[in-house]
mmCIF file of C-alpha atoms in Angstrom:
data_model
loop_
_atom_site.group_PDB
_atom_site.id
_atom_site.type_symbol
_atom_site.label_atom_id
_atom_site.label_comp_id
_atom_site.label_asym_id
_atom_site.label_seq_id
_atom_site.Cartn_x
_atom_site.Cartn_y
_atom_site.Cartn_z
ATOM 1 C CA MET A 4 53.395 111.169 42.422
ATOM 2 C CA LEU A 5 53.104 110.331 46.112
ATOM 3 C CA ARG A 6 56.261 110.653 48.109
ATOM 4 C CA ARG A 7 57.227 107.567 49.993
ATOM 5 C CA LYS A 8 57.776 108.060 53.677
ATOM 6 C CA PRO A 9 61.253 107.093 54.859
ATOM 7 C CA THR A 10 61.450 103.895 56.829
ATOM 8 C CA ARG A 11 62.610 104.313 60.402
ATOM 9 C CA ILE A 12 65.008 101.669 61.646
ATOM 10 C CA GLU A 13 64.912 100.941 65.363
ATOM 11 C CA LEU A 14 68.243 99.779 66.740
ATOM 12 C CA ARG A 15 68.508 97.334 69.570
ATOM 13 C CA ALA A 16 70.460 98.548 72.576
ATOM 14 C CA GLU A 17 73.310 96.149 71.859
ATOM 15 C CA ASP A 18 73.586 97.502 68.293
ATOM 16 C CA LYS A 19 73.838 101.167 69.270
ATOM 17 C CA GLU A 20 77.514 101.014 70.182
ATOM 18 C CA GLU A 21 78.401 99.560 66.774
ATOM 19 C CA TYR A 22 76.182 102.121 65.023
ATOM 20 C CA GLU A 23 77.793 105.031 66.863
ATOM 21 C CA ALA A 24 81.267 103.664 66.108
ATOM 22 C CA ALA A 25 80.361 103.488 62.422
ATOM 23 C CA LYS A 26 79.115 107.090 62.525
ATOM 24 C CA ARG A 27 82.375 108.239 64.103
ATOM 25 C CA ALA A 28 84.390 106.300 61.536
ATOM 26 C CA ALA A 29 82.368 107.839 58.717
ATOM 27 C CA ALA A 30 82.862 111.344 60.104
ATOM 28 C CA GLU A 31 86.599 110.797 60.514
ATOM 29 C CA ALA A 32 86.904 109.369 56.994
ATOM 30 C CA LYS A 33 84.946 112.292 55.535
ATOM 31 C CA ALA A 34 87.097 114.843 57.374
ATOM 32 C CA ALA A 35 90.286 113.120 56.220
ATOM 33 C CA GLN A 36 89.063 113.039 52.621
ATOM 34 C CA GLN A 37 88.110 116.726 52.752
ATOM 35 C CA ARG A 38 91.622 117.579 53.947
ATOM 36 C CA ALA A 39 93.119 115.476 51.162
ATOM 37 C CA ASP A 40 90.850 117.060 48.546
ATOM 38 C CA GLN A 41 91.903 120.533 49.661
ATOM 39 C CA GLN A 42 95.565 119.608 49.228
ATOM 40 C CA HIS A 43 95.085 117.680 45.958
ATOM 41 C CA PRO A 44 91.806 118.707 44.295
ATOM 42 C CA LEU A 45 90.252 116.216 41.884
ATOM 43 C CA SER A 46 88.527 117.105 38.649
ATOM 44 C CA PRO A 47 84.705 117.320 38.825
ATOM 45 C CA ILE A 48 84.460 114.058 36.860
ATOM 46 C CA LEU A 49 86.586 112.150 39.356
ATOM 47 C CA GLN A 50 84.802 113.722 42.304
ATOM 48 C CA ALA A 51 81.473 112.560 40.928
ATOM 49 C CA ASP A 52 82.816 109.040 40.413
ATOM 50 C CA LYS A 53 84.376 108.516 43.847
ATOM 51 C CA LYS A 54 82.785 105.555 45.624
ATOM 52 C CA PRO A 55 82.211 105.620 49.408
ATOM 53 C CA THR A 56 83.549 102.834 51.570
ATOM 54 C CA ALA A 57 81.295 100.772 53.811
ATOM 55 C CA ALA A 58 82.216 102.955 56.785
ATOM 56 C CA GLN A 59 80.797 105.920 54.888
ATOM 57 C CA ARG A 60 77.665 103.999 53.897
ATOM 58 C CA ILE A 61 76.251 103.426 57.380
ATOM 59 C CA GLY A 62 73.615 100.716 57.337
ATOM 60 C CA ILE A 63 75.086 98.858 54.368
ATOM 61 C CA LYS A 64 76.779 95.907 56.036
ATOM 62 C CA ASN A 65 77.464 93.805 52.978
ATOM 63 C CA GLY A 66 78.190 94.499 49.343
ATOM 64 C CA LEU A 67 78.489 92.201 46.333
ATOM 65 C CA LEU A 68 81.505 92.942 44.175
ATOM 66 C CA VAL A 69 80.909 91.959 40.545
ATOM 67 C CA GLU A 70 83.767 92.548 38.133
ATOM 68 C CA ILE A 71 85.087 91.485 34.750
ATOM 69 C CA LYS A 72 88.549 89.929 35.095
ATOM 70 C CA LEU A 73 90.708 89.426 32.008
ATOM 71 C CA ARG A 74 94.259 88.089 32.172
ATOM 72 C CA LEU A 75 96.886 89.631 29.898
ATOM 73 C CA PRO A 76 99.757 87.318 28.869
ATOM 74 C CA ASN A 77 102.705 89.678 29.290
ATOM 75 C CA GLN A 78 103.983 93.224 29.650
ATOM 76 C CA GLU A 79 103.670 93.800 25.905
ATOM 77 C CA ALA A 80 99.901 93.276 26.048
ATOM 78 C CA HIS A 81 99.736 95.437 29.180
ATOM 79 C CA ASP A 82 101.565 98.247 27.392
ATOM 80 C CA GLN A 83 99.270 97.917 24.361
ATOM 81 C CA VAL A 84 96.254 98.524 26.590
ATOM 82 C CA LYS A 85 97.967 101.539 28.164
ATOM 83 C CA LYS A 86 98.672 103.033 24.756
ATOM 84 C CA ALA A 87 95.162 102.383 23.438
ATOM 85 C CA LEU A 88 93.551 104.040 26.463
ATOM 86 C CA GLU A 89 96.119 106.731 27.247
ATOM 87 C CA LYS A 90 93.718 109.589 26.385
ATOM 88 C CA HIS A 91 91.271 108.271 28.987
ATOM 89 C CA HIS A 92 93.740 107.861 31.851
ATOM 90 C CA ARG A 93 92.439 108.946 35.255
ATOM 91 C CA VAL A 94 94.993 108.113 37.917
ATOM 92 C CA GLN A 95 97.693 105.637 38.935
ATOM 93 C CA HIS A 96 97.872 103.998 42.360
ATOM 94 C CA ALA A 97 100.884 102.229 43.823
ATOM 95 C CA GLN A 98 99.199 99.681 46.067
ATOM 96 C CA GLU A 99 100.650 97.511 48.803
ATOM 97 C CA ASN A 100 98.403 94.623 49.835
ATOM 98 C CA VAL A 101 98.970 92.895 53.175
ATOM 99 C CA PHE A 102 96.863 89.969 54.401
ATOM 100 C CA PHE A 103 95.949 88.678 57.852
ATOM 101 C CA ASP A 104 94.349 85.563 59.304
ATOM 102 C CA GLY A 105 93.676 84.092 62.706
ATOM 103 C CA THR A 106 96.563 82.151 64.203
ATOM 104 C CA GLN A 107 94.476 79.006 63.728
ATOM 105 C CA GLY A 108 93.571 79.881 60.137
ATOM 106 C CA GLU A 109 89.991 80.746 61.065
ATOM 107 C CA LEU A 110 89.372 83.039 58.089
ATOM 108 C CA ASN A 111 90.830 80.629 55.558
ATOM 109 C CA LYS A 112 88.648 77.839 56.935
ATOM 110 C CA ASN A 113 85.612 80.064 56.387
ATOM 111 C CA GLN A 114 86.728 81.128 52.891
ATOM 112 C CA ARG A 115 87.408 84.686 54.018
ATOM 113 C CA THR A 116 90.308 87.066 53.594
ATOM 114 C CA CYS A 117 91.261 90.152 55.569
ATOM 115 C CA ARG A 118 93.402 92.653 53.710
ATOM 116 C CA VAL A 119 94.940 96.023 54.498
ATOM 117 C CA ARG A 120 95.700 97.984 51.341
ATOM 118 C CA PHE A 121 98.025 100.989 51.336
ATOM 119 C CA TYR A 122 97.808 103.567 48.553
ATOM 120 C CA ASN A 123 100.897 105.464 47.374
ATOM 121 C CA VAL A 124 102.922 104.433 50.435
ATOM 122 C CA ASP A 125 100.845 105.932 53.253
ATOM 123 C CA LYS A 126 98.457 108.366 51.558
ATOM 124 C CA LYS A 127 95.488 106.125 52.306
ATOM 125 C CA ALA A 128 94.732 102.725 53.852
ATOM 126 C CA VAL A 129 91.644 100.503 53.614
ATOM 127 C CA ILE A 130 90.671 97.334 55.475
ATOM 128 C CA THR A 131 88.758 94.812 53.364
ATOM 129 C CA SER A 132 87.022 91.621 54.407
ATOM 130 C CA LYS A 133 86.112 89.512 51.390
ATOM 131 C CA ARG A 134 84.556 86.113 50.878
ATOM 132 C CA ARG A 135 86.513 83.897 48.501
ATOM 133 C CA GLN A 136 85.740 85.077 44.974
ATOM 134 C CA ASP A 137 83.986 82.837 42.461
ATOM 135 C CA ILE A 138 85.280 83.430 38.919
ATOM 136 C CA VAL A 139 83.274 82.001 36.028
ATOM 137 C CA GLY A 140 83.719 83.004 32.398
ATOM 138 C CA GLY A 141 85.916 85.954 33.265
ATOM 139 C CA VAL A 142 83.439 87.387 35.781
ATOM 140 C CA GLY A 143 84.228 87.392 39.485
ATOM 141 C CA ARG A 144 81.689 87.712 42.275
ATOM 142 C CA ALA A 145 82.453 88.111 45.957
ATOM 143 C CA GLU A 146 80.833 89.533 49.059
ATOM 144 C CA GLU A 147 83.021 92.224 50.574
ATOM 145 C CA LEU A 148 83.044 94.902 53.247
ATOM 146 C CA GLU A 149 85.453 97.834 53.399
ATOM 147 C CA GLU A 150 86.453 100.436 55.937
ATOM 148 C CA ASP A 151 89.000 103.260 55.896
ATOM 149 C CA VAL A 152 91.731 103.228 58.520
ATOM 150 C CA ASP A 153 94.446 105.690 59.482
ATOM 151 C CA PRO A 154 97.547 104.794 57.402
ATOM 152 C CA LYS A 155 99.994 105.317 60.279
ATOM 153 C CA ALA A 156 97.947 103.070 62.527
ATOM 154 C CA ALA A 157 97.691 100.521 59.716
ATOM 155 C CA ARG A 158 101.479 100.359 59.414
ATOM 156 C CA SER A 159 101.699 99.255 63.024
ATOM 157 C CA PHE A 160 99.451 96.255 62.258
ATOM 158 C CA LEU A 161 102.230 94.636 60.229
ATOM 159 C CA GLY A 162 104.415 94.146 63.285
ATOM 160 C CA GLU A 163 101.559 93.802 65.773
ATOM 161 C CA PRO A 164 98.652 92.042 64.003
ATOM 162 C CA ASP A 165 96.481 91.939 67.125
ATOM 163 C CA LYS A 166 96.246 95.734 66.952
ATOM 164 C CA LEU A 167 94.201 95.241 63.792
ATOM 165 C CA LEU A 168 92.072 92.486 65.301
ATOM 166 C CA ASN A 169 91.309 94.582 68.383
ATOM 167 C CA LEU A 170 90.682 97.800 66.459
ATOM 168 C CA ASN A 171 87.562 99.654 67.613
ATOM 169 C CA SER A 172 85.885 99.067 64.294
ATOM 170 C CA PRO A 173 82.518 97.557 63.285
ATOM 171 C CA LEU A 174 84.277 95.550 60.588
ATOM 172 C CA MET A 175 86.856 93.991 62.906
ATOM 173 C CA LYS A 176 84.219 93.300 65.556
ATOM 174 C CA LYS A 177 82.230 91.471 62.902
ATOM 175 C CA ILE A 178 85.245 89.344 61.982
ATOM 176 C CA LYS A 179 85.959 88.447 65.602
ATOM 177 C CA GLN A 180 82.372 87.566 66.411
ATOM 178 C CA GLU A 181 81.493 85.653 63.250
ATOM 179 C CA HIS A 182 84.687 83.636 62.956
ATOM 180 C CA GLY A 183 85.788 83.293 66.567
ATOM 181 C CA VAL A 184 89.224 84.777 65.951
ATOM 182 C CA GLY A 185 91.229 85.199 69.146
ATOM 183 C CA SER A 186 94.557 86.326 67.719
ATOM 184 C CA PHE A 187 95.842 87.535 64.349
ATOM 185 C CA LYS A 188 98.944 86.806 62.278
ATOM 186 C CA CYS A 189 100.330 88.664 59.266
ATOM 187 C CA LEU A 190 100.608 86.558 56.102
ATOM 188 C CA GLY A 191 102.645 89.065 54.083
ATOM 189 C CA GLY A 192 101.534 90.377 50.726
ATOM 190 C CA PHE A 193 102.403 91.817 47.328
ATOM 191 C CA ARG A 194 102.552 95.078 45.373
ATOM 192 C CA ASN A 195 100.244 96.214 42.607
ATOM 193 C CA ILE A 196 100.485 99.147 40.212
ATOM 194 C CA ARG A 197 96.963 100.074 39.144
ATOM 195 C CA ASP A 198 96.147 102.478 36.314
ATOM 196 C CA GLU A 199 92.534 103.615 36.073
ATOM 197 C CA TYR A 200 90.854 104.611 32.816
ATOM 198 C CA ASP A 201 87.416 105.867 31.789
ATOM 199 C CA TYR A 202 85.829 103.184 29.617
ATOM 200 C CA GLU A 203 82.205 103.007 28.421
ATOM 201 C CA GLY A 204 81.054 104.928 31.490
ATOM 202 C CA PHE A 205 82.955 102.615 33.848
ATOM 203 C CA VAL A 206 86.364 102.610 35.483
ATOM 204 C CA LEU A 207 88.731 100.147 33.828
ATOM 205 C CA GLU A 208 91.554 99.055 36.114
ATOM 206 C CA LEU A 209 94.790 97.901 34.510
ATOM 207 C CA ASP A 210 96.904 95.981 37.012
ATOM 208 C CA GLU A 211 100.568 95.059 37.145
ATOM 209 C CA THR A 212 100.779 92.723 40.143
ATOM 210 C CA ILE A 213 104.298 92.139 41.423
ATOM 211 C CA TYR A 214 105.139 89.013 43.426
ATOM 212 C CA PRO A 215 108.634 87.983 44.565
ATOM 213 C CA TRP A 216 108.447 85.146 41.995
ATOM 214 C CA GLY A 217 107.079 87.097 39.017
ATOM 215 C CA THR A 218 104.522 89.554 37.632
ATOM 216 C CA VAL A 219 100.922 89.136 36.481
ATOM 217 C CA TYR A 220 98.971 91.554 34.248
ATOM 218 C CA GLU A 221 95.201 91.871 34.406
ATOM 219 C CA ILE A 222 92.207 94.030 33.503
ATOM 220 C CA GLU A 223 89.352 94.487 35.971
ATOM 221 C CA VAL A 224 86.112 96.420 35.493
ATOM 222 C CA GLU A 225 83.460 96.589 38.193
ATOM 223 C CA THR A 226 79.917 96.555 36.777
ATOM 224 C CA GLU A 227 76.385 95.433 37.545
ATOM 225 C CA ASP A 228 75.979 94.140 33.987
ATOM 226 C CA PRO A 229 79.169 92.162 33.328
ATOM 227 C CA GLU A 230 77.964 90.124 30.360
ATOM 228 C CA THR A 231 77.032 93.171 28.275
ATOM 229 C CA LEU A 232 80.189 95.093 29.097
ATOM 230 C CA LYS A 233 82.394 92.031 28.620
ATOM 231 C CA VAL A 234 81.273 91.758 24.984
ATOM 232 C CA LYS A 235 82.311 95.384 24.369
ATOM 233 C CA LEU A 236 85.605 94.949 26.196
ATOM 234 C CA GLU A 237 86.499 91.795 24.291
ATOM 235 C CA LYS A 238 85.689 93.500 20.976
ATOM 236 C CA PHE A 239 87.921 96.421 21.960
ATOM 237 C CA LEU A 240 90.823 94.079 22.752
ATOM 238 C CA ASN A 241 90.314 92.040 19.589
ATOM 239 C CA ASP A 242 90.158 95.192 17.439
ATOM 240 C CA GLN A 243 93.449 96.306 18.987
ATOM 241 C CA LYS A 244 94.903 92.811 18.442
ATOM 242 C CA ILE A 245 95.652 92.499 22.157
ATOM 243 C CA SER A 246 95.902 88.950 23.488
ATOM 244 C CA TYR A 247 93.952 88.024 26.616
ATOM 245 C CA LYS A 248 92.119 85.197 28.341
ATOM 246 C CA TYR A 249 89.600 84.923 31.143
ATOM 247 C CA SER A 250 91.108 85.094 34.616
ATOM 248 C CA THR A 251 90.543 81.901 36.583
ATOM 249 C CA VAL A 252 92.097 82.719 39.960
ATOM 250 C CA THR A 253 92.453 85.735 42.243
ATOM 251 C CA LYS A 254 95.567 87.690 43.093
ATOM 252 C CA PHE A 255 95.357 86.272 46.601
ATOM 253 C CA HIS A 256 95.319 82.717 45.213
ATOM 254 C CA ASN A 257 98.546 83.408 43.308
ATOM 255 C CA PHE A 258 100.057 84.884 46.448
ATOM 256 C CA ARG A 259 99.218 81.905 48.670
ATOM 257 C CA LYS A 260 100.118 79.259 46.074
ATOM 258 C CA LYS A 261 103.174 81.145 44.763
ATOM 259 C CA THR A 262 101.881 80.817 41.210
ATOM 260 C CA LEU A 263 101.411 83.147 38.229
ATOM 261 C CA ASP A 264 98.113 81.770 36.933
#
């Protein structure tokens, strides 16, 4: 078999600064993760399954998130799933999700969200830019881009949103340039307790999303073949006599509308 020669990508001069910034961000993220792994080693299975963020995947500017989204009616159904999958439990994350927009609502007008997610208080923080998700038949699709950020720095964004907007980051530069955002405001957010399980070779995420006005329970599984996996997942839930329905809205939608749909 002939080996294919790697393609060489020539960067324009104006792109080099962004490329170098992405390289630095990737190096910093890798160093931080290595320090964390030394303090809290993961099992070989989890290490093999860890997914890099966009900052670590230099050259990949956009990604399409495809995930199964099933809504559970109450805590009882949530607890049934936990019990059925308890032998396959991987990890639990206490997440805090905080959202930002331009002071003139520029991101909302362009069907975009900007989120900073904190893991287990300040163990980790990730910036995510996501196009509004389309959910059809319990399958959500959305373009998204992610980048790690220092958790202590991220905390300062809550009181000073423009620090996030002006961050020396390829992702934030992209947001400013594409959407003409001149100043940021913090929209607030919500908490989420996420349990991860091994399921059919994928990571099943069981969410307990806590809003000031109530709690929503949901299953999410990211996959490139949602229709096939959805059949298996629905059979599993039906066999366990666990009630569910297809999710129709995002967590962010519930947050902005103050609903529990």
